[in-house]
PDB file of C-alpha atoms in Angstrom:
ATOM      1  CA  MET A   1       1.270-107.707  55.390  1.00 82.00           C
ATOM      2  CA  GLN A   2      -2.354-106.811  56.265  1.00 89.00           C
ATOM      3  CA  ASP A   3      -2.777-109.890  58.817  1.00 89.00           C
ATOM      4  CA  VAL A   4       0.501-108.840  60.442  1.00 88.00           C
ATOM      5  CA  VAL A   5      -0.707-105.212  60.885  1.00 91.00           C
ATOM      6  CA  LEU A   6      -4.127-106.320  62.171  1.00 92.00           C
ATOM      7  CA  ALA A   7      -2.324-108.556  64.647  1.00 90.00           C
ATOM      8  CA  MET A   8       0.019-105.849  65.783  1.00 89.00           C
ATOM      9  CA  LEU A   9      -3.088-103.655  66.517  1.00 93.00           C
ATOM     10  CA  ALA A  10      -4.826-106.607  68.513  1.00 90.00           C
ATOM     11  CA  LYS A  11      -2.186-105.652  71.223  1.00 87.00           C
ATOM     12  CA  GLU A  12      -3.669-102.074  71.414  1.00 91.00           C
ATOM     13  CA  PRO A  13      -4.524 -99.199  69.082  1.00 93.00           C
ATOM     14  CA  ALA A  14      -1.578 -97.440  67.545  1.00 92.00           C
ATOM     15  CA  HIS A  15      -0.519 -94.861  64.966  1.00 89.00           C
ATOM     16  CA  GLY A  16       1.094 -95.735  61.848  1.00 89.00           C
ATOM     17  CA  TYR A  17       4.847 -94.769  62.996  1.00 87.00           C
ATOM     18  CA  GLU A  18       4.358 -97.133  66.252  1.00 90.00           C
ATOM     19  CA  LEU A  19       3.152 -99.954  64.081  1.00 90.00           C
ATOM     20  CA  ARG A  20       6.264 -99.456  62.064  1.00 89.00           C
ATOM     21  CA  ALA A  21       8.545 -99.410  64.947  1.00 88.00           C
ATOM     22  CA  ARG A  22       6.993-102.620  66.341  1.00 86.00           C
ATOM     23  CA  LEU A  23       7.490-104.092  62.878  1.00 84.00           C
ATOM     24  CA  ARG A  24      11.154-103.177  62.921  1.00 83.00           C
ATOM     25  CA  ASP A  25      11.739-104.537  66.358  1.00 82.00           C
ATOM     26  CA  ALA A  26      10.189-107.709  65.359  1.00 82.00           C
ATOM     27  CA  LEU A  27      12.172-108.120  62.208  1.00 79.00           C
ATOM     28  CA  GLY A  28      15.542-106.657  63.549  1.00 73.00           C
ATOM     29  CA  PRO A  29      17.886-105.841  60.780  1.00 67.00           C
ATOM     30  CA  LEU A  30      15.415-107.077  58.010  1.00 69.00           C
ATOM     31  CA  GLY A  31      13.080-104.478  59.014  1.00 75.00           C
ATOM     32  CA  GLU A  32      15.200-101.642  58.261  1.00 73.00           C
ATOM     33  CA  ALA A  33      14.437-102.119  54.652  1.00 73.00           C
ATOM     34  CA  MET A  34      10.632-101.564  55.281  1.00 76.00           C
ATOM     35  CA  ASN A  35       8.964 -99.020  53.249  1.00 80.00           C
ATOM     36  CA  ALA A  36       7.188 -96.624  55.984  1.00 78.00           C
ATOM     37  CA  GLY A  37       4.532 -95.810  53.216  1.00 86.00           C
ATOM     38  CA  GLN A  38       3.517 -99.482  53.030  1.00 88.00           C
ATOM     39  CA  ILE A  39       2.231 -99.247  56.578  1.00 89.00           C
ATOM     40  CA  TYR A  40      -0.059 -96.375  55.616  1.00 90.00           C
ATOM     41  CA  VAL A  41      -1.371 -98.051  52.449  1.00 93.00           C
ATOM     42  CA  THR A  42      -1.982-101.196  54.495  1.00 92.00           C
ATOM     43  CA  LEU A  43      -3.889 -99.401  57.130  1.00 93.00           C
ATOM     44  CA  ALA A  44      -6.049 -97.191  54.500  1.00 93.00           C
ATOM     45  CA  ARG A  45      -6.893-100.660  52.673  1.00 94.00           C
ATOM     46  CA  LEU A  46      -7.970-102.296  56.118  1.00 95.00           C
ATOM     47  CA  ALA A  47     -10.160 -99.217  56.992  1.00 95.00           C
ATOM     48  CA  LYS A  48     -11.988 -99.622  53.587  1.00 95.00           C
ATOM     49  CA  ALA A  49     -12.566-103.262  54.323  1.00 96.00           C
ATOM     50  CA  GLY A  50     -13.857-102.339  57.568  1.00 96.00           C
ATOM     51  CA  LEU A  51     -11.418-104.304  59.667  1.00 96.00           C
ATOM     52  CA  VAL A  52      -9.794-100.926  61.258  1.00 96.00           C
ATOM     53  CA  THR A  53     -11.079 -97.861  62.347  1.00 94.00           C
ATOM     54  CA  SER A  54      -9.255 -94.870  63.338  1.00 90.00           C
ATOM     55  CA  HIS A  55      -9.668 -91.485  65.117  1.00 87.00           C
ATOM     56  CA  HIS A  56      -7.752 -88.204  65.328  1.00 83.00           C
ATOM     57  CA  ALA A  57      -5.584 -87.929  68.542  1.00 77.00           C
ATOM     58  CA  GLU A  58      -3.729 -84.775  69.580  1.00 72.00           C
ATOM     59  CA  GLY A  59      -0.088 -85.054  69.907  1.00 63.00           C
ATOM     60  CA  ARG A  60       1.942 -84.326  72.837  1.00 65.00           C
ATOM     61  CA  PRO A  61       3.754 -80.439  72.647  1.00 66.00           C
ATOM     62  CA  ASP A  62       6.650 -82.014  71.040  1.00 68.00           C
ATOM     63  CA  ALA A  63       5.030 -84.330  68.686  1.00 62.00           C
ATOM     64  CA  PRO A  64       2.346 -83.737  65.925  1.00 65.00           C
ATOM     65  CA  ASP A  65      -1.100 -84.881  66.002  1.00 65.00           C
ATOM     66  CA  ARG A  66      -1.492 -88.449  64.856  1.00 80.00           C
ATOM     67  CA  ARG A  67      -4.358 -90.795  63.656  1.00 87.00           C
ATOM     68  CA  VAL A  68      -4.841 -93.788  65.972  1.00 92.00           C
ATOM     69  CA  HIS A  69      -5.894 -97.080  64.384  1.00 95.00           C
ATOM     70  CA  ALA A  70      -7.847 -99.745  66.317  1.00 95.00           C
ATOM     71  CA  LEU A  71      -9.307-103.126  65.296  1.00 95.00           C
ATOM     72  CA  THR A  72     -12.956-103.520  64.506  1.00 96.00           C
ATOM     73  CA  PRO A  73     -14.903-106.720  65.664  1.00 96.00           C
ATOM     74  CA  ALA A  74     -14.306-107.984  62.050  1.00 96.00           C
ATOM     75  CA  GLY A  75     -10.638-107.155  62.252  1.00 95.00           C
ATOM     76  CA  GLN A  76     -10.343-109.040  65.645  1.00 93.00           C
ATOM     77  CA  GLU A  77     -12.053-112.001  64.009  1.00 94.00           C
ATOM     78  CA  ARG A  78      -9.667-112.088  61.089  1.00 94.00           C
ATOM     79  CA  VAL A  79      -6.687-111.909  63.430  1.00 93.00           C
ATOM     80  CA  VAL A  80      -8.079-115.102  65.172  1.00 91.00           C
ATOM     81  CA  ALA A  81      -8.744-116.877  61.934  1.00 91.00           C
ATOM     82  CA  TRP A  82      -5.194-115.914  60.663  1.00 90.00           C
ATOM     83  CA  LEU A  83      -3.366-117.051  63.883  1.00 87.00           C
ATOM     84  CA  ALA A  84      -5.201-120.519  63.453  1.00 86.00           C
ATOM     85  CA  GLU A  85      -4.122-121.020  59.734  1.00 84.00           C
ATOM     86  CA  VAL A  86      -1.623-123.512  58.949  1.00 79.00           C
ATOM     87  CA  SER A  87      -0.845-123.188  55.496  1.00 69.00           C
ATOM     88  CA  TRP A  88       2.699-123.919  54.588  1.00 60.00           C
ATOM     89  CA  PRO A  89       2.894-124.454  50.579  1.00 58.00           C
ATOM     90  CA  ARG A  90       5.411-121.751  49.987  1.00 62.00           C
ATOM     91  CA  PRO A  91       6.314-120.533  53.571  1.00 64.00           C
ATOM     92  CA  ASP A  92       6.968-117.005  54.198  1.00 78.00           C
ATOM     93  CA  LEU A  93       9.182-117.035  57.186  1.00 84.00           C
ATOM     94  CA  THR A  94       8.818-113.484  57.776  1.00 85.00           C
ATOM     95  CA  GLU A  95       5.119-113.688  57.998  1.00 86.00           C
ATOM     96  CA  PHE A  96       5.214-116.608  60.274  1.00 88.00           C
ATOM     97  CA  HIS A  97       7.806-114.968  62.338  1.00 90.00           C
ATOM     98  CA  LEU A  98       5.685-111.911  62.706  1.00 89.00           C
ATOM     99  CA  LYS A  99       2.614-114.099  63.634  1.00 89.00           C
ATOM    100  CA  LEU A 100       4.406-115.404  66.583  1.00 92.00           C
ATOM    101  CA  VAL A 101       5.608-112.004  67.652  1.00 90.00           C
ATOM    102  CA  ALA A 102       2.043-110.490  67.319  1.00 89.00           C
ATOM    103  CA  ALA A 103       0.607-113.575  68.854  1.00 89.00           C
ATOM    104  CA  ALA A 104       2.732-113.219  71.900  1.00 90.00           C
ATOM    105  CA  ALA A 105       2.543-109.423  71.991  1.00 87.00           C
ATOM    106  CA  ALA A 106      -1.147-109.344  72.065  1.00 86.00           C
ATOM    107  CA  ARG A 107      -1.487-112.591  74.183  1.00 89.00           C
ATOM    108  CA  LEU A 108      -3.800-114.093  71.317  1.00 88.00           C
ATOM    109  CA  ALA A 109      -2.040-117.407  71.168  1.00 91.00           C
ATOM    110  CA  ASP A 110       0.690-119.310  72.606  1.00 94.00           C
ATOM    111  CA  PRO A 111       3.909-119.070  69.884  1.00 94.00           C
ATOM    112  CA  VAL A 112       4.878-122.491  70.839  1.00 95.00           C
ATOM    113  CA  ALA A 113       1.299-123.910  70.061  1.00 95.00           C
ATOM    114  CA  LEU A 114       1.430-122.020  66.596  1.00 94.00           C
ATOM    115  CA  VAL A 115       4.965-123.880  66.006  1.00 95.00           C
ATOM    116  CA  ASP A 116       3.552-127.119  66.993  1.00 95.00           C
ATOM    117  CA  ALA A 117       0.407-126.526  64.356  1.00 93.00           C
ATOM    118  CA  GLN A 118       2.782-125.732  61.651  1.00 92.00           C
ATOM    119  CA  ARG A 119       5.350-128.667  62.592  1.00 94.00           C
ATOM    120  CA  ARG A 120       2.130-131.196  62.273  1.00 94.00           C
ATOM    121  CA  GLU A 121       1.282-129.808  58.895  1.00 91.00           C
ATOM    122  CA  ILE A 122       4.959-129.788  57.453  1.00 92.00           C
ATOM    123  CA  LEU A 123       5.098-133.370  59.021  1.00 94.00           C
ATOM    124  CA  ARG A 124       2.022-134.316  57.066  1.00 92.00           C
ATOM    125  CA  ARG A 125       3.566-132.983  53.752  1.00 89.00           C
ATOM    126  CA  LEU A 126       6.768-134.472  54.505  1.00 92.00           C
ATOM    127  CA  ARG A 127       5.270-138.027  54.648  1.00 92.00           C
ATOM    128  CA  ASP A 128       3.266-137.497  51.383  1.00 88.00           C
ATOM    129  CA  ALA A 129       6.236-136.363  49.431  1.00 85.00           C
ATOM    130  CA  GLN A 130       8.433-139.149  50.938  1.00 87.00           C
ATOM    131  CA  ARG A 131       5.794-141.773  49.940  1.00 84.00           C
ATOM    132  CA  ALA A 132       5.704-140.176  46.446  1.00 82.00           C
ATOM    133  CA  ALA A 133       9.621-140.343  46.140  1.00 79.00           C
ATOM    134  CA  LEU A 134       9.725-143.935  47.294  1.00 81.00           C
ATOM    135  CA  ASP A 135       7.384-144.652  44.142  1.00 75.00           C
ATOM    136  CA  ARG A 136       9.412-146.699  41.687  1.00 69.00           C
ATOM    137  CA  ALA A 137       7.391-145.722  38.755  1.00 73.00           C
ATOM    138  CA  VAL A 138       8.369-141.781  39.280  1.00 67.00           C
ATOM    139  CA  ASP A 139      10.504-140.569  36.668  1.00 74.00           C
ATOM    140  CA  PRO A 140      14.238-139.818  37.856  1.00 78.00           C
ATOM    141  CA  VAL A 141      13.692-136.308  36.592  1.00 75.00           C
ATOM    142  CA  ALA A 142      10.246-135.833  38.456  1.00 72.00           C
ATOM    143  CA  GLY A 143      11.858-137.726  41.463  1.00 78.00           C
ATOM    144  CA  LEU A 144      14.533-134.668  41.659  1.00 82.00           C
ATOM    145  CA  LEU A 145      11.666-132.288  42.369  1.00 82.00           C
ATOM    146  CA  LEU A 146      10.332-134.497  45.031  1.00 83.00           C
ATOM    147  CA  GLU A 147      13.813-134.669  46.711  1.00 86.00           C
ATOM    148  CA  GLY A 148      13.944-130.815  46.584  1.00 88.00           C
ATOM    149  CA  VAL A 149      10.634-130.785  48.218  1.00 87.00           C
ATOM    150  CA  VAL A 150      11.611-133.181  51.026  1.00 90.00           C
ATOM    151  CA  LEU A 151      14.841-131.312  51.649  1.00 92.00           C
ATOM    152  CA  ARG A 152      12.981-128.010  51.717  1.00 91.00           C
ATOM    153  CA  LEU A 153      10.298-129.556  54.380  1.00 92.00           C
ATOM    154  CA  ARG A 154      13.317-130.901  56.402  1.00 94.00           C
ATOM    155  CA  ALA A 155      14.835-127.420  56.691  1.00 93.00           C
ATOM    156  CA  ASP A 156      11.533-125.899  57.390  1.00 92.00           C
ATOM    157  CA  LEU A 157      11.245-128.501  60.232  1.00 95.00           C
ATOM    158  CA  GLU A 158      14.836-127.535  61.673  1.00 96.00           C
ATOM    159  CA  TRP A 159      13.568-123.919  61.394  1.00 94.00           C
ATOM    160  CA  LEU A 160      10.652-124.736  63.473  1.00 95.00           C
ATOM    161  CA  ASP A 161      12.601-126.387  66.076  1.00 96.00           C
ATOM    162  CA  ALA A 162      14.718-123.171  66.442  1.00 95.00           C
ATOM    163  CA  CYS A 163      11.613-121.095  66.760  1.00 94.00           C
ATOM    164  CA  GLU A 164      10.173-123.635  69.517  1.00 95.00           C
ATOM    165  CA  ARG A 165      13.663-123.202  71.407  1.00 95.00           C
ATOM    166  CA  THR A 166      13.650-119.603  71.372  1.00 94.00           C
ATOM    167  CA  TRP A 167      10.036-119.247  72.243  1.00 94.00           C
ATOM    168  CA  THR A 168      10.097-121.857  74.943  1.00 92.00           C
ATOM    169  CA  GLY A 169      13.196-119.943  76.432  1.00 86.00           C
ATOM    170  CA  ARG A 170      11.219-116.652  76.651  1.00 74.00           C
ATOM    171  CA  GLY A 171       8.362-118.124  78.336  1.00 61.00           C
ATOM    172  CA  ARG A 172       5.174-119.334  76.626  1.00 54.00           C
ATOM    173  CA  GLY A 173       3.187-116.108  75.587  1.00 50.00           C
ATOM    174  CA  ALA A 174       6.010-113.706  76.413  1.00 51.00           C
TER     175      ALA A 174
END
């Protein structure tokens, strides 16, 4: 969640309520279950780590004063590193989806390029799992696990294809 919040701040400084609204919009119906307090706890941790800074901003006449949060240079560096990361041992589809949304919103990276990088990593893992599954010395019970890994990776590839279609249709970096 920390990396997602940092990436959402990369577009522009925001207060906690705005961040929560951006995440809810990005997640659609899944975002409705998000705990509002989680954003503020995450912001406090990020500030303590030196990745976010904040200042008091006066509210409008019809709105209360708010604390506006912004990235520090270290926070910006972490966002760039997170966007370049291609780990997929146990994919968190929500996190990857938010990575695409944040990258496009802040114009930090092309979502289709991020999908391509993930696809290459999954294809590498798929080849390794298929080779292992073809090994005649593999116990049938262990082979069942390998079959599950192969099926899961194929499903992940299909989902990435769907991501690419959606982001290509929206225009790169949209």
